[in-house]
Coordinates of C-alpha atoms and ligand atoms in Angstrom, one line a residue:
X1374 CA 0.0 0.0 0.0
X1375 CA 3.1 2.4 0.3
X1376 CA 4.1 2.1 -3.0
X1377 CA 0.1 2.9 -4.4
X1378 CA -0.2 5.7 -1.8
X1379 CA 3.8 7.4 -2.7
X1380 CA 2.4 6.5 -6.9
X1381 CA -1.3 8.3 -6.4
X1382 CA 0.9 11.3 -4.6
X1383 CA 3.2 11.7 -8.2
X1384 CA 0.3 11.5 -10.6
X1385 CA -3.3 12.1 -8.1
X1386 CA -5.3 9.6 -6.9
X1387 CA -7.7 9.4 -9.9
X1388 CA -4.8 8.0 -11.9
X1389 CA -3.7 5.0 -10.1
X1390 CA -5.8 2.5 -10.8
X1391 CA -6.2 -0.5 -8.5
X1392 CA -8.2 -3.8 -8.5
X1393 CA -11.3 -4.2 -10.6
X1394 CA -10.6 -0.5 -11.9
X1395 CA -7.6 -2.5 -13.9
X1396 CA -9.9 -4.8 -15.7
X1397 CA -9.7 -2.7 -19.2
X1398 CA -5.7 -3.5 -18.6
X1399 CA -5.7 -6.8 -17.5
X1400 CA -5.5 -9.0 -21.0
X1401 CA -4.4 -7.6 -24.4
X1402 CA -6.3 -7.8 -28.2
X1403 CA -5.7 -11.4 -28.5
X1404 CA -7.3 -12.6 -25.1
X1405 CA -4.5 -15.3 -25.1
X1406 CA -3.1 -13.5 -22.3
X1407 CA -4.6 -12.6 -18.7
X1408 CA -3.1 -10.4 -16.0
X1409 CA -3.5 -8.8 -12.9
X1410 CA -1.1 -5.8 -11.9
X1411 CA 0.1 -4.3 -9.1
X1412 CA -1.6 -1.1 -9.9
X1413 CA -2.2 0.7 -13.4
X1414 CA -0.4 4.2 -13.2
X1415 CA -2.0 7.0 -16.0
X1416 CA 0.9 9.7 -16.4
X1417 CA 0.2 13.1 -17.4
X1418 CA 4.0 14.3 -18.3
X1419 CA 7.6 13.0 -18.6
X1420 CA 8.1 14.4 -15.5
X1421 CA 5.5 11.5 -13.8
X1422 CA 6.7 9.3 -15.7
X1423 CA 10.2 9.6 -14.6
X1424 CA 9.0 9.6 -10.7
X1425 CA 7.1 6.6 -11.6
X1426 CA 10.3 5.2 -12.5
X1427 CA 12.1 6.4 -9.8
X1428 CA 9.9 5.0 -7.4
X1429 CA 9.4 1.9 -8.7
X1430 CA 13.4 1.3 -8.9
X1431 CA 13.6 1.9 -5.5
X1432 CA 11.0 -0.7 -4.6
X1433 CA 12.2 -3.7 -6.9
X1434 CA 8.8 -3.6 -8.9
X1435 CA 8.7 -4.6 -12.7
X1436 CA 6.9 -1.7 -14.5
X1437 CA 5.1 -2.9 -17.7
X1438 CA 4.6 0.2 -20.3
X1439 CA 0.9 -0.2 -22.5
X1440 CA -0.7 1.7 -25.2
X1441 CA -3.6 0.5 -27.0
X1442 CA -3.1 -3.4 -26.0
X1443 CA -3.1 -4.0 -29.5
X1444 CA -0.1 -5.9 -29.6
X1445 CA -0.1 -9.8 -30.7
X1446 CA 2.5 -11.3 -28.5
X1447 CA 2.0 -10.7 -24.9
X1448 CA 4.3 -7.6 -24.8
X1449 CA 1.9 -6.0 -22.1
X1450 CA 1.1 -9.1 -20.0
X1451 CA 2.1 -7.6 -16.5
X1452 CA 1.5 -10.0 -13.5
X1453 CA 2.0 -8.3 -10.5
X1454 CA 3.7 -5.2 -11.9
X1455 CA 3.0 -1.7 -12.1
X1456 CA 1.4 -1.0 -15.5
X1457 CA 2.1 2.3 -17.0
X1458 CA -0.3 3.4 -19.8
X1459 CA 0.2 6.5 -21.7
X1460 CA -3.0 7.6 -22.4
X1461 CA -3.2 11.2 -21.1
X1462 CA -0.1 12.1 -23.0
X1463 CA -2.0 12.6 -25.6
X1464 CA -1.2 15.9 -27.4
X1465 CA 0.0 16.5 -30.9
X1466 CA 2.2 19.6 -30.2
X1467 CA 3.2 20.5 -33.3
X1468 CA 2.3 19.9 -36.6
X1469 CA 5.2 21.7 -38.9
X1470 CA 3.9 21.6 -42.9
X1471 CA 7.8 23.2 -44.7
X1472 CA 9.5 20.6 -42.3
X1473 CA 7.2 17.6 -42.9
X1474 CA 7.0 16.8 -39.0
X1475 CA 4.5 16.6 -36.3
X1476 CA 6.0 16.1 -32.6
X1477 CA 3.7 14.1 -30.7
X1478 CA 3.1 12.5 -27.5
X1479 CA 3.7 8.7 -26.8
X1480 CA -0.2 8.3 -26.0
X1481 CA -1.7 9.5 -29.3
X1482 CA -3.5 6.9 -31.4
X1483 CA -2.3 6.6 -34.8
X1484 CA -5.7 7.5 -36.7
X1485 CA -5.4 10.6 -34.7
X1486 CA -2.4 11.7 -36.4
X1487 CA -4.1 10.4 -39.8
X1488 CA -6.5 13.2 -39.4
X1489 CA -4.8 15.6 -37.8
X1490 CA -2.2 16.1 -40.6
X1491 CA -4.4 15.3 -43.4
X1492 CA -5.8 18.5 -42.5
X1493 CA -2.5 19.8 -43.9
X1494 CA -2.3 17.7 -47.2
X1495 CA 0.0 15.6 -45.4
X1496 CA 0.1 11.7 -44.5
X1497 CA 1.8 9.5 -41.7
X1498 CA 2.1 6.8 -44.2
X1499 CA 2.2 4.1 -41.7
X1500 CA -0.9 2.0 -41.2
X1501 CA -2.6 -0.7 -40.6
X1502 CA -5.9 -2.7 -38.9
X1503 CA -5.6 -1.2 -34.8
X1504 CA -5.3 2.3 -36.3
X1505 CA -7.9 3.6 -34.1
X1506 CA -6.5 1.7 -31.1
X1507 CA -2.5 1.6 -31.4
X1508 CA -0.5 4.1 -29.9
X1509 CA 3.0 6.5 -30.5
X1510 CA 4.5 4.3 -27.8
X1511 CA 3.2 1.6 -28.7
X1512 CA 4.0 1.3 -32.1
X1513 CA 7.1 2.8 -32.4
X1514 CA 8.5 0.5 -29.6
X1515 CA 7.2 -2.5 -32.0
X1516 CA 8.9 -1.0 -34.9
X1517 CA 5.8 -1.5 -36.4
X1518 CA 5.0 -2.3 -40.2
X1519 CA 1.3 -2.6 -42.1
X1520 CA 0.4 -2.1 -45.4
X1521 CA 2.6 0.5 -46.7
X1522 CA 6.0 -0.7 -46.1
X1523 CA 6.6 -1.3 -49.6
X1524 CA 6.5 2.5 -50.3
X1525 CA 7.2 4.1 -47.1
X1526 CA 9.7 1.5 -44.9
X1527 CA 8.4 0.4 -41.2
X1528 CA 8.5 2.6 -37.9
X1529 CA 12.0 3.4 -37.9
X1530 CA 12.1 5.0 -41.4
X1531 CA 9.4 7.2 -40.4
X1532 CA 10.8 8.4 -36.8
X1533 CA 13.4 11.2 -36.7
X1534 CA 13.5 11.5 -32.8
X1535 CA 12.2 10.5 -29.6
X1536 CA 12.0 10.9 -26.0
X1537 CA 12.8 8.0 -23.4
X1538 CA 12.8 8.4 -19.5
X1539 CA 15.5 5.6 -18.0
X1540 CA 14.9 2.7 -15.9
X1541 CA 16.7 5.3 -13.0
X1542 CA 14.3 8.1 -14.3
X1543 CA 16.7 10.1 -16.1
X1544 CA 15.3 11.7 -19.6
X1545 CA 16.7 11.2 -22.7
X1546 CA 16.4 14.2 -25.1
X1547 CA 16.6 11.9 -28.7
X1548 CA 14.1 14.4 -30.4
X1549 CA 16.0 15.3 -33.5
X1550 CA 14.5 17.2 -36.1
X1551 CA 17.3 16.4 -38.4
X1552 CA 17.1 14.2 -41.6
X1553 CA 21.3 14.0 -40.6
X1554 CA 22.8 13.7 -37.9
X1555 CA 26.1 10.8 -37.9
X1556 CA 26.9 12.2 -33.3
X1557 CA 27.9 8.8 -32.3
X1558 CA 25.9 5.3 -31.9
X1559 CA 22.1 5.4 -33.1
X1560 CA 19.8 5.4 -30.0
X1561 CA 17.2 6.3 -31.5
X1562 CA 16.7 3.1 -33.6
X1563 CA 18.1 1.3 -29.8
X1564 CA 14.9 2.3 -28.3
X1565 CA 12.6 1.8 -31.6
X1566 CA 11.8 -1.9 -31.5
X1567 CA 13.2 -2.5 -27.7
X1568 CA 9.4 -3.3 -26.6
X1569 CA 9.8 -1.3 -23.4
X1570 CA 12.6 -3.4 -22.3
X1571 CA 15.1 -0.4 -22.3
X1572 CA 13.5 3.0 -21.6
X1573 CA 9.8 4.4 -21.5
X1574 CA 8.9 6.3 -25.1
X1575 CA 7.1 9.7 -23.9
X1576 CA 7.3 11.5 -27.2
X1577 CA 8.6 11.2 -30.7
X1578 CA 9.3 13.2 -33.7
X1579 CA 7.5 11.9 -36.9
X1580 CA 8.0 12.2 -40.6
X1581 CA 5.3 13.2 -42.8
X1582 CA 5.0 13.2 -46.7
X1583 CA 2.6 14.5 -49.2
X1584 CA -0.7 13.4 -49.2
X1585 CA -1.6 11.2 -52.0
X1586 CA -4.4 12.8 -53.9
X1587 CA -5.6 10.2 -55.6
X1588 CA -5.3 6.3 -55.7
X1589 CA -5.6 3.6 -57.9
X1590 CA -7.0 0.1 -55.9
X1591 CA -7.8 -3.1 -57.1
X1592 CA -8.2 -6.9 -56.3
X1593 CA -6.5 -9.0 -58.7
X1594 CA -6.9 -12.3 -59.4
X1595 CA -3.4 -14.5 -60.1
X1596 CA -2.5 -17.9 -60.7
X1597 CA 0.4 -17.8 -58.1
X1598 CA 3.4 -16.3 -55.9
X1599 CA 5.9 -16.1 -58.8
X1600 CA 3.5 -14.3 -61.8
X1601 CA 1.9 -12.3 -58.5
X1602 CA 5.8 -10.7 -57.7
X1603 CA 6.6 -10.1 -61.5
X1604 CA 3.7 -7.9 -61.5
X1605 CA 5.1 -6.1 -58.6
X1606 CA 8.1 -5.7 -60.2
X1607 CA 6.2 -4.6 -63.5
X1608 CA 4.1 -1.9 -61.7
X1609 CA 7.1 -0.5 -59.6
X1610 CA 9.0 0.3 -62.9
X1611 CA 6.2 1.4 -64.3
X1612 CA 5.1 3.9 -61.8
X1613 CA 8.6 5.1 -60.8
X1614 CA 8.1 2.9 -57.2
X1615 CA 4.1 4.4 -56.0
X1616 CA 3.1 1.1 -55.1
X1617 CA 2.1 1.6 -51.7
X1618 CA 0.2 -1.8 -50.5
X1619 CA 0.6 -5.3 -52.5
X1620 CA -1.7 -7.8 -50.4
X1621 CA -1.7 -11.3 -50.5
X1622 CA -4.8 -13.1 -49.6
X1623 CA -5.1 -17.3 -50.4
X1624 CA -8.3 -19.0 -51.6
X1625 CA -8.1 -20.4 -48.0
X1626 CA -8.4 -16.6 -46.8
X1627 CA -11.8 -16.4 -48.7
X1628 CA -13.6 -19.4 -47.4
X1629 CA -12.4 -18.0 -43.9
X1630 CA -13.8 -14.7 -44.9
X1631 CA -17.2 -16.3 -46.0
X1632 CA -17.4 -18.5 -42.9
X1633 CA -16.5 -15.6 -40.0
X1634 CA -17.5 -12.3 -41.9
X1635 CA -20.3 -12.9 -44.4
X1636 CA -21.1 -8.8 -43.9
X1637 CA -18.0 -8.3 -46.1
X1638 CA -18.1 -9.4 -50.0
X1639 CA -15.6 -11.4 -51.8
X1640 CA -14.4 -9.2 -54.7
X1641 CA -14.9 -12.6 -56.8
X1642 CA -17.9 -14.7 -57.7
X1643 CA -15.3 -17.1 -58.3
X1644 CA -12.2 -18.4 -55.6
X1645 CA -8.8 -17.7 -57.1
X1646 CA -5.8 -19.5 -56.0
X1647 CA -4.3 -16.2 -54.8
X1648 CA -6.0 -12.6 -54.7
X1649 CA -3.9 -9.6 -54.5
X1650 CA -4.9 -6.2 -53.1
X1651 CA -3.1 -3.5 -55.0
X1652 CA -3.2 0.2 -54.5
X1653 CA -0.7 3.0 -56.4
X1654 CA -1.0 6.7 -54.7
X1655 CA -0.2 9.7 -56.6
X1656 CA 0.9 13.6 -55.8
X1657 CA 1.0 14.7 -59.2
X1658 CA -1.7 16.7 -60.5
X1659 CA -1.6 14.9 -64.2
X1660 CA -2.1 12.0 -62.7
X1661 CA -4.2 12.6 -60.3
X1662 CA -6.8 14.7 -61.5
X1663 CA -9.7 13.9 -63.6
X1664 CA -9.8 14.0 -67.4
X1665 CA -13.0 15.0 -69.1
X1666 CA -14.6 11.8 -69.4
X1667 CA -14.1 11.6 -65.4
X1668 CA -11.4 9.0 -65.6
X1669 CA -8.3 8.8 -63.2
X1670 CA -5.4 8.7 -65.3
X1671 CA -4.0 6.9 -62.3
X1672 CA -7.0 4.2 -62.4
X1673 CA -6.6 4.2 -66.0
X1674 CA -3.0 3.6 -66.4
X1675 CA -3.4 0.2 -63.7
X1676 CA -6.2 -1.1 -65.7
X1677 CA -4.0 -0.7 -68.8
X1678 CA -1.4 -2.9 -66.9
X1679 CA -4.0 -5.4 -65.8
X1680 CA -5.2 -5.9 -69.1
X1681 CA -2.0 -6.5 -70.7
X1682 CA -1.0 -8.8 -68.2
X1683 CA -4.6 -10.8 -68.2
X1684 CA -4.2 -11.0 -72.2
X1685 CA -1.0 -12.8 -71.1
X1686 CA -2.9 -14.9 -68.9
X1687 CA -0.6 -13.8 -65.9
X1688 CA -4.1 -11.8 -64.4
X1689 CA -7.4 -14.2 -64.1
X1690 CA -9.7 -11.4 -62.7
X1691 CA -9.0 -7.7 -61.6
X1692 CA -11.8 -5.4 -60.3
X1693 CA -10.8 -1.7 -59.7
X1694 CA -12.4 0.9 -57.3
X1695 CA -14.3 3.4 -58.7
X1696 CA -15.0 5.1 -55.5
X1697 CA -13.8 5.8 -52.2
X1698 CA -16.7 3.5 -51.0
X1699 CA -15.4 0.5 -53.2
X1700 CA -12.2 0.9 -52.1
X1701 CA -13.0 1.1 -48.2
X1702 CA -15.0 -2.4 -49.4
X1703 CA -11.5 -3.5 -50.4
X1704 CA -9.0 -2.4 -47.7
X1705 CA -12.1 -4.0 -45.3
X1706 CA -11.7 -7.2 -46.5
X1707 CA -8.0 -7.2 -45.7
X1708 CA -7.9 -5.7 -42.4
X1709 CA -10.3 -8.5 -41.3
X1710 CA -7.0 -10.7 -41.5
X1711 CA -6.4 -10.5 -37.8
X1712 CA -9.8 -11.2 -36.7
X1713 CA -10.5 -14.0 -39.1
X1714 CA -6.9 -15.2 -37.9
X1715 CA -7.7 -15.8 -34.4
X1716 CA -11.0 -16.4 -34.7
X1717 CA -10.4 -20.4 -34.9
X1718 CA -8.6 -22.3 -31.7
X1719 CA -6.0 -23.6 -31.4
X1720 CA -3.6 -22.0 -33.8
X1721 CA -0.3 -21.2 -34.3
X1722 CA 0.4 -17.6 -35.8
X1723 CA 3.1 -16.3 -36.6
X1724 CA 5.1 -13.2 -38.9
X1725 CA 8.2 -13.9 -40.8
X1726 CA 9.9 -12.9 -43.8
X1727 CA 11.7 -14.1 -46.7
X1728 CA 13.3 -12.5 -49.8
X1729 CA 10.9 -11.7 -51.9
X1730 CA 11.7 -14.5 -54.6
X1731 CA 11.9 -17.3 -51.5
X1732 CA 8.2 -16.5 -50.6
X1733 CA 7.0 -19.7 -52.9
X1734 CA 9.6 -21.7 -51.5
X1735 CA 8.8 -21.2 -47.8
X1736 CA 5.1 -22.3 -48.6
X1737 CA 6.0 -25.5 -50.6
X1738 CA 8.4 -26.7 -47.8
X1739 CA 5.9 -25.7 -44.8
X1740 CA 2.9 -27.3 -46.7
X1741 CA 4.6 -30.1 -47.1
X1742 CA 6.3 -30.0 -43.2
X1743 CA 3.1 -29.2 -41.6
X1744 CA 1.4 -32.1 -43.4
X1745 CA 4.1 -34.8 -42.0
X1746 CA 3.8 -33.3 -38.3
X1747 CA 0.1 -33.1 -38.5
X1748 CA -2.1 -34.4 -41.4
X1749 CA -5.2 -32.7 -40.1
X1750 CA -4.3 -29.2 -39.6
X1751 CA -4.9 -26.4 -42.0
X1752 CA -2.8 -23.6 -42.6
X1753 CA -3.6 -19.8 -44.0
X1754 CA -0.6 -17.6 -45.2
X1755 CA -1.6 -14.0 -45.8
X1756 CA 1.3 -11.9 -47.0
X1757 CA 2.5 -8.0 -46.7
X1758 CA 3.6 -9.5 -49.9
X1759 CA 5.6 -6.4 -50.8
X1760 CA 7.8 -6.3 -48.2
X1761 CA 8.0 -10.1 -48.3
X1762 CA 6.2 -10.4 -45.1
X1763 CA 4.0 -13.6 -44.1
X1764 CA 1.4 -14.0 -41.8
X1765 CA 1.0 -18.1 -41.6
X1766 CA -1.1 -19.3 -39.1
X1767 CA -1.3 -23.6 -38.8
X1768 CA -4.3 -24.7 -37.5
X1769 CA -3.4 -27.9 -36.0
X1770 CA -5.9 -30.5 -35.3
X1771 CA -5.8 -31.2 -31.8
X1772 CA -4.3 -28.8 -29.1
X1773 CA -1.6 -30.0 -27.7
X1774 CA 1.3 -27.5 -26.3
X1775 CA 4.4 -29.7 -27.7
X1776 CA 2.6 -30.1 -31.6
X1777 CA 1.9 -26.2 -30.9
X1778 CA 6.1 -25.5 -30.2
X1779 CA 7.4 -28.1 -32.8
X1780 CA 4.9 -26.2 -35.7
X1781 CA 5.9 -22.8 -34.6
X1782 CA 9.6 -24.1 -34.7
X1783 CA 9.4 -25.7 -38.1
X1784 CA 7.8 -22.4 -39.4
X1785 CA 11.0 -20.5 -37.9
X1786 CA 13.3 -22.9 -39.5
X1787 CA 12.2 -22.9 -43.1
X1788 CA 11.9 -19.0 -42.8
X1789 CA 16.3 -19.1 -41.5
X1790 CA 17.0 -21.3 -43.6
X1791 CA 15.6 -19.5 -46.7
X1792 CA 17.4 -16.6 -45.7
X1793 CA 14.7 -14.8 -43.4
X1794 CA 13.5 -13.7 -40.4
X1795 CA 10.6 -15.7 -37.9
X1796 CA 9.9 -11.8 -36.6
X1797 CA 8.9 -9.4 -39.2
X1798 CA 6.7 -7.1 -37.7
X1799 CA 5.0 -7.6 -34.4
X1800 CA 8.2 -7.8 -32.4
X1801 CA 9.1 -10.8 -30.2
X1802 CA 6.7 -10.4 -26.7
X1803 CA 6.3 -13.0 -24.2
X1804 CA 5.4 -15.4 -27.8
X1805 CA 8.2 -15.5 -29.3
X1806 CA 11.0 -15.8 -26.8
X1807 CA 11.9 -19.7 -27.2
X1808 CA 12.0 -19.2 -30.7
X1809 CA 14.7 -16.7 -29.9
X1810 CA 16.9 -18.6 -28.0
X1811 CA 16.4 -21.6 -30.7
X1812 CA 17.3 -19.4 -33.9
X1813 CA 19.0 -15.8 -32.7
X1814 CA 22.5 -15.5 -33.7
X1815 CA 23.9 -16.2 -29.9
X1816 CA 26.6 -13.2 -30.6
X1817 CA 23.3 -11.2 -30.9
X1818 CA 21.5 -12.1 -28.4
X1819 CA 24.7 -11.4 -25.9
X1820 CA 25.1 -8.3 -27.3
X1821 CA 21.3 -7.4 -26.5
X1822 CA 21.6 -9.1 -22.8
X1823 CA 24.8 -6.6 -21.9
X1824 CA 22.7 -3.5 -23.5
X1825 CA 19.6 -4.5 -21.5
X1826 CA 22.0 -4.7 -18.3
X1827 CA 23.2 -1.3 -19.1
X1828 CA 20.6 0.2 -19.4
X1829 CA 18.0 -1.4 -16.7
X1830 CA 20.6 -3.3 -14.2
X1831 CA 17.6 -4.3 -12.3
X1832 CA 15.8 -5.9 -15.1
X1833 CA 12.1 -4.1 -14.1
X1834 CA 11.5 -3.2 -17.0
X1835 CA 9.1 -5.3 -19.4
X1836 CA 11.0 -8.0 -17.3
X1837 CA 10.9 -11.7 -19.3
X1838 CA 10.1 -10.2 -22.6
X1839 CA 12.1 -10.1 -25.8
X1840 CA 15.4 -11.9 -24.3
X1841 CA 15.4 -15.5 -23.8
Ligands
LIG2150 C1 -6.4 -5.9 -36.0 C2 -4.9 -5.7 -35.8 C3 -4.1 -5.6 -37.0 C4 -2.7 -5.4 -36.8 N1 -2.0 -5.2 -38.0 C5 -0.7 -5.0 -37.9 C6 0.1 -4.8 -39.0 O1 -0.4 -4.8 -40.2 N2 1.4 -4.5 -38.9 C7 2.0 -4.5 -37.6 O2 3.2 -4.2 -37.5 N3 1.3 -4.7 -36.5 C8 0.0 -5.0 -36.6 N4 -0.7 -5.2 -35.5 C9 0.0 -5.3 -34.2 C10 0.7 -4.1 -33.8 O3 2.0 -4.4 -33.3 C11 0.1 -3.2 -32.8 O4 -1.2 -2.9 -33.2 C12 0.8 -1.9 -32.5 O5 2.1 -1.7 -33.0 C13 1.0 -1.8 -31.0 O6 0.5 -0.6 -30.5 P1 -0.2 -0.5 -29.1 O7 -0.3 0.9 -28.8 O8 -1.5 -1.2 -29.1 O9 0.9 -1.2 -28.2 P2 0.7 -2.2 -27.0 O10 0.1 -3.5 -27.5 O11 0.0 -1.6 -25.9 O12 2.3 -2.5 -26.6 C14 3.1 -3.1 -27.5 C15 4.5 -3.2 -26.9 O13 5.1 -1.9 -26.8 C16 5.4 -1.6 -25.4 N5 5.1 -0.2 -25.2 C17 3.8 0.4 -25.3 N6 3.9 1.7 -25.0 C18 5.3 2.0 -24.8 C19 6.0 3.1 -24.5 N7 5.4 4.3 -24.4 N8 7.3 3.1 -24.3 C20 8.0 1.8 -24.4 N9 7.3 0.7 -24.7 C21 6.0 0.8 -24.9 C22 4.6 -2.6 -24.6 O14 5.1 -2.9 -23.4 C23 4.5 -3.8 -25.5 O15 5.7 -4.5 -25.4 C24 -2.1 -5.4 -35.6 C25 -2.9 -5.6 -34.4 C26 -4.3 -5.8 -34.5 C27 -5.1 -6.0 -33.3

């Protein structure tokens, strides 16, 4: 009771949130993972935050930071600690149109700065399903990706600075405004991507680019992964690199759809082995404005491609949006991925990556692998194609912990040993741990152990994730 009484003295009793008042805190998006902590602590400054800290390193108790709980891994589980959400610091405080930046608090949700510099004919490029629930913190401290990391990069391309308060409550001033700046060791990126192992994120400095003004979308129909990435390629050359989302969605991914989301309409009457979702964004005005007839030349220039490529027989179907309505129709039946993903138990989901050319590969061995480990599970791979990025989820038939671990190895495996990664984009969480200590580069991981020491000798915070 010392430690709630000396926290609701730093930030007023209102703000400390005890027992049932935790509930909203107490499990994350997935509902895989359950908690109950300490105490939930709301912030309204760095300077709490850093007393928080203070406090809490003094005591010996694990702090835990949250922002939207949208997270897939059980990076906020926080059993017995003091949970510290960021949802009061919540202010954009700048938004600076001739420098392309906005400076914003750790707490803001990302559809927030969506609107907020749209109103400038700006974007924040990076998106993706938990818009209107993921925060600042949050993401950044996931490094995460979405749909436009084919055009735009992940978190870290779009950050130029942040602020961190230390495990010992000292504040680090990272918030460069600077496109350059070679001062020493990157600890900026250190801190992007740590989870909340290594320091608290209370503000960043984000990137912003021109607002596309208009956008060519479509679902395409292909026979496969290979003719699917030679269209890519096609359509990058041919629009000097303005793809900014190539979506992968299996036949599989359309029966799923059917079965848990029969609200939302398959862009096909019939099932195509593989469906892409494609959208091109333009800035410039001869592309982007209408011509007399009221065409896009944007639009018209992808249905040109389309057509040229279904003559070939590379394309078996493509529908394009017309509106804005058809294409929120589109992008809705892709950001039901997660939901539709989860929605059947037991499963085993994971998010690696490949070269972009070893993506047909991985499937064909993991098919095949999954099939010799368990002859009645089912598998869905959905794919950030463009940035070589699966989501494949087994389904095994029976749920039983060890078949769980030896699938979610094997999946690891073929992704090293075609040259990728078994963490692409959601980070590494409580979920992912063994799988680091199977298939981390040891060097690596001993290198990250002797930073984490450095920075948070105690190990309070995040304790137990991202390090085996
Ligand atoms: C429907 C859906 C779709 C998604 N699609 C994508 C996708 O396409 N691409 C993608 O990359 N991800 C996706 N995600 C997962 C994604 O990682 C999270 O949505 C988001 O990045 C996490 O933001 P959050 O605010 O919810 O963080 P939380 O879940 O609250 O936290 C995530 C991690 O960050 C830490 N953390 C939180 N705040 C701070 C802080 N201020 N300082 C330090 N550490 C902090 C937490 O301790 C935790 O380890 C999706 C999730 C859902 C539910």
């Amino acid at each position: 009771m010392a430690l709630i009484d000396a926290l609701r003295d730093i930030t007023g009793p209102a703000n400390v949130l005890t027992g049932d008042e935790t509930a909203r805190y107490s499990h994350d998006w997935t509902g895989k993972y359950v908690w109950t902590p300490r105490a939930v602590v709301r912030p309204a400054n760095r300077e709490e935050v850093a007393a928080t800290l203070r406090l809490c390193a003094e005591a010996g108790v694990p702090v835990v930071p949250t922002g939207g709980g949208t997270g897939l891994n059980g990076g906020t589980f926080a059993e017995g600690g003091v949970m510290l959400s960021l949802e009061r610091m919540n202010r954009i405080r700048e938004i600076r149109p001739a420098s392309r930046i906005a400076i914003v608090e750790a707490g803001v949700v990302l559809s927030a700065i969506h609107d907020a510099v749209a109103e400038h004919g700006l974007a924040f490029p990076l998106t993706f399903g938990a818009r209107g629930s993921a925060q600042v913190g949050g993401f950044l401290s996931t490094n995460a990706g979405g749909s436009n990391v084919v055009r735009f990069g992940n978190t870290r391309a779009l950050v130029l600075g942040v602020e961190v308060v230390l495990a010992d409550g000292r504040v680090l001033d990272l918030m460069s405004e600077l496109r350059k700046d070679n001062t020493g060791y990157d600890l900026r990126d250190l801190f992007i991507g740590a989870e909340g192992t290594l320091g608290i994120i209370t503000a960043a400095v984000l990137k912003l680019v021109p607002a596309a003004r208009a956008h060519a979308t479509a679902m395409v129909a292909v026979p496969g992964l290979a003719v699917a990435l030679d269209l890519l390629n096609r359509l990058q050359g041919e629009t000097g690199g303005a793809v900014e989302a190539f979506e992968y969605l299996p036949a599989a991914y359309m029966e799923r759809l059917a079965r848990h989301r029969p609200d939302l309409k398959e862009p096909f009457a019939t099932r195509y082995p593989s469906t892409l979702l494609i959208e091109i964004g333009v800035t410039a005005p001869h592309e982007a404005e209408p011509l007399a007839d009221g065409s896009l030349p944007v639009v018209t220039r992808l249905e040109d491609t389309l057509a040229m490529a279904m003559a070939r027989g590379e394309v078996l179907d493509a529908t394009l949006a017309r509106t804005e309505a058809q294409r929120a129709e589109m992008w809705a039946v892709r950001e039901a991925a997660a939901e539709i993903t989860f929605a059947q138990k037991p499963h085993v989901d994971t998010d690696i990556s490949l070269p972009l050319d070893r993506m047909q590969d991985f499937l064909t061995a993991m098919t095949a692998r999954l099939h010799v480990l368990d002859p009645g599970a089912e598998e869905l791979a959905i794919a950030h194609l463009g940035d070589g990025n699966f989501h494949y989820t087994a389904f095994p038939s029976r749920d039983d912990a060890p078949l769980l671990a030896t699938i979610r190895n094997a999946v690891a495996e073929e992704a090293v040993r075609l040259g990728g990664s078994f963490s692409a984009e959601h980070g590494i969480g409580l979920s992912k741990r063994p799988t680091m200590a199977d298939h981390k580069d040891p060097v690596a991981l001993d290198v990250m152990a002797r930073i984490k020491a450095a920075l948070d000798p105690q190990g309070l915070l995040n304790p137990g994730k991202v390090l085996p």
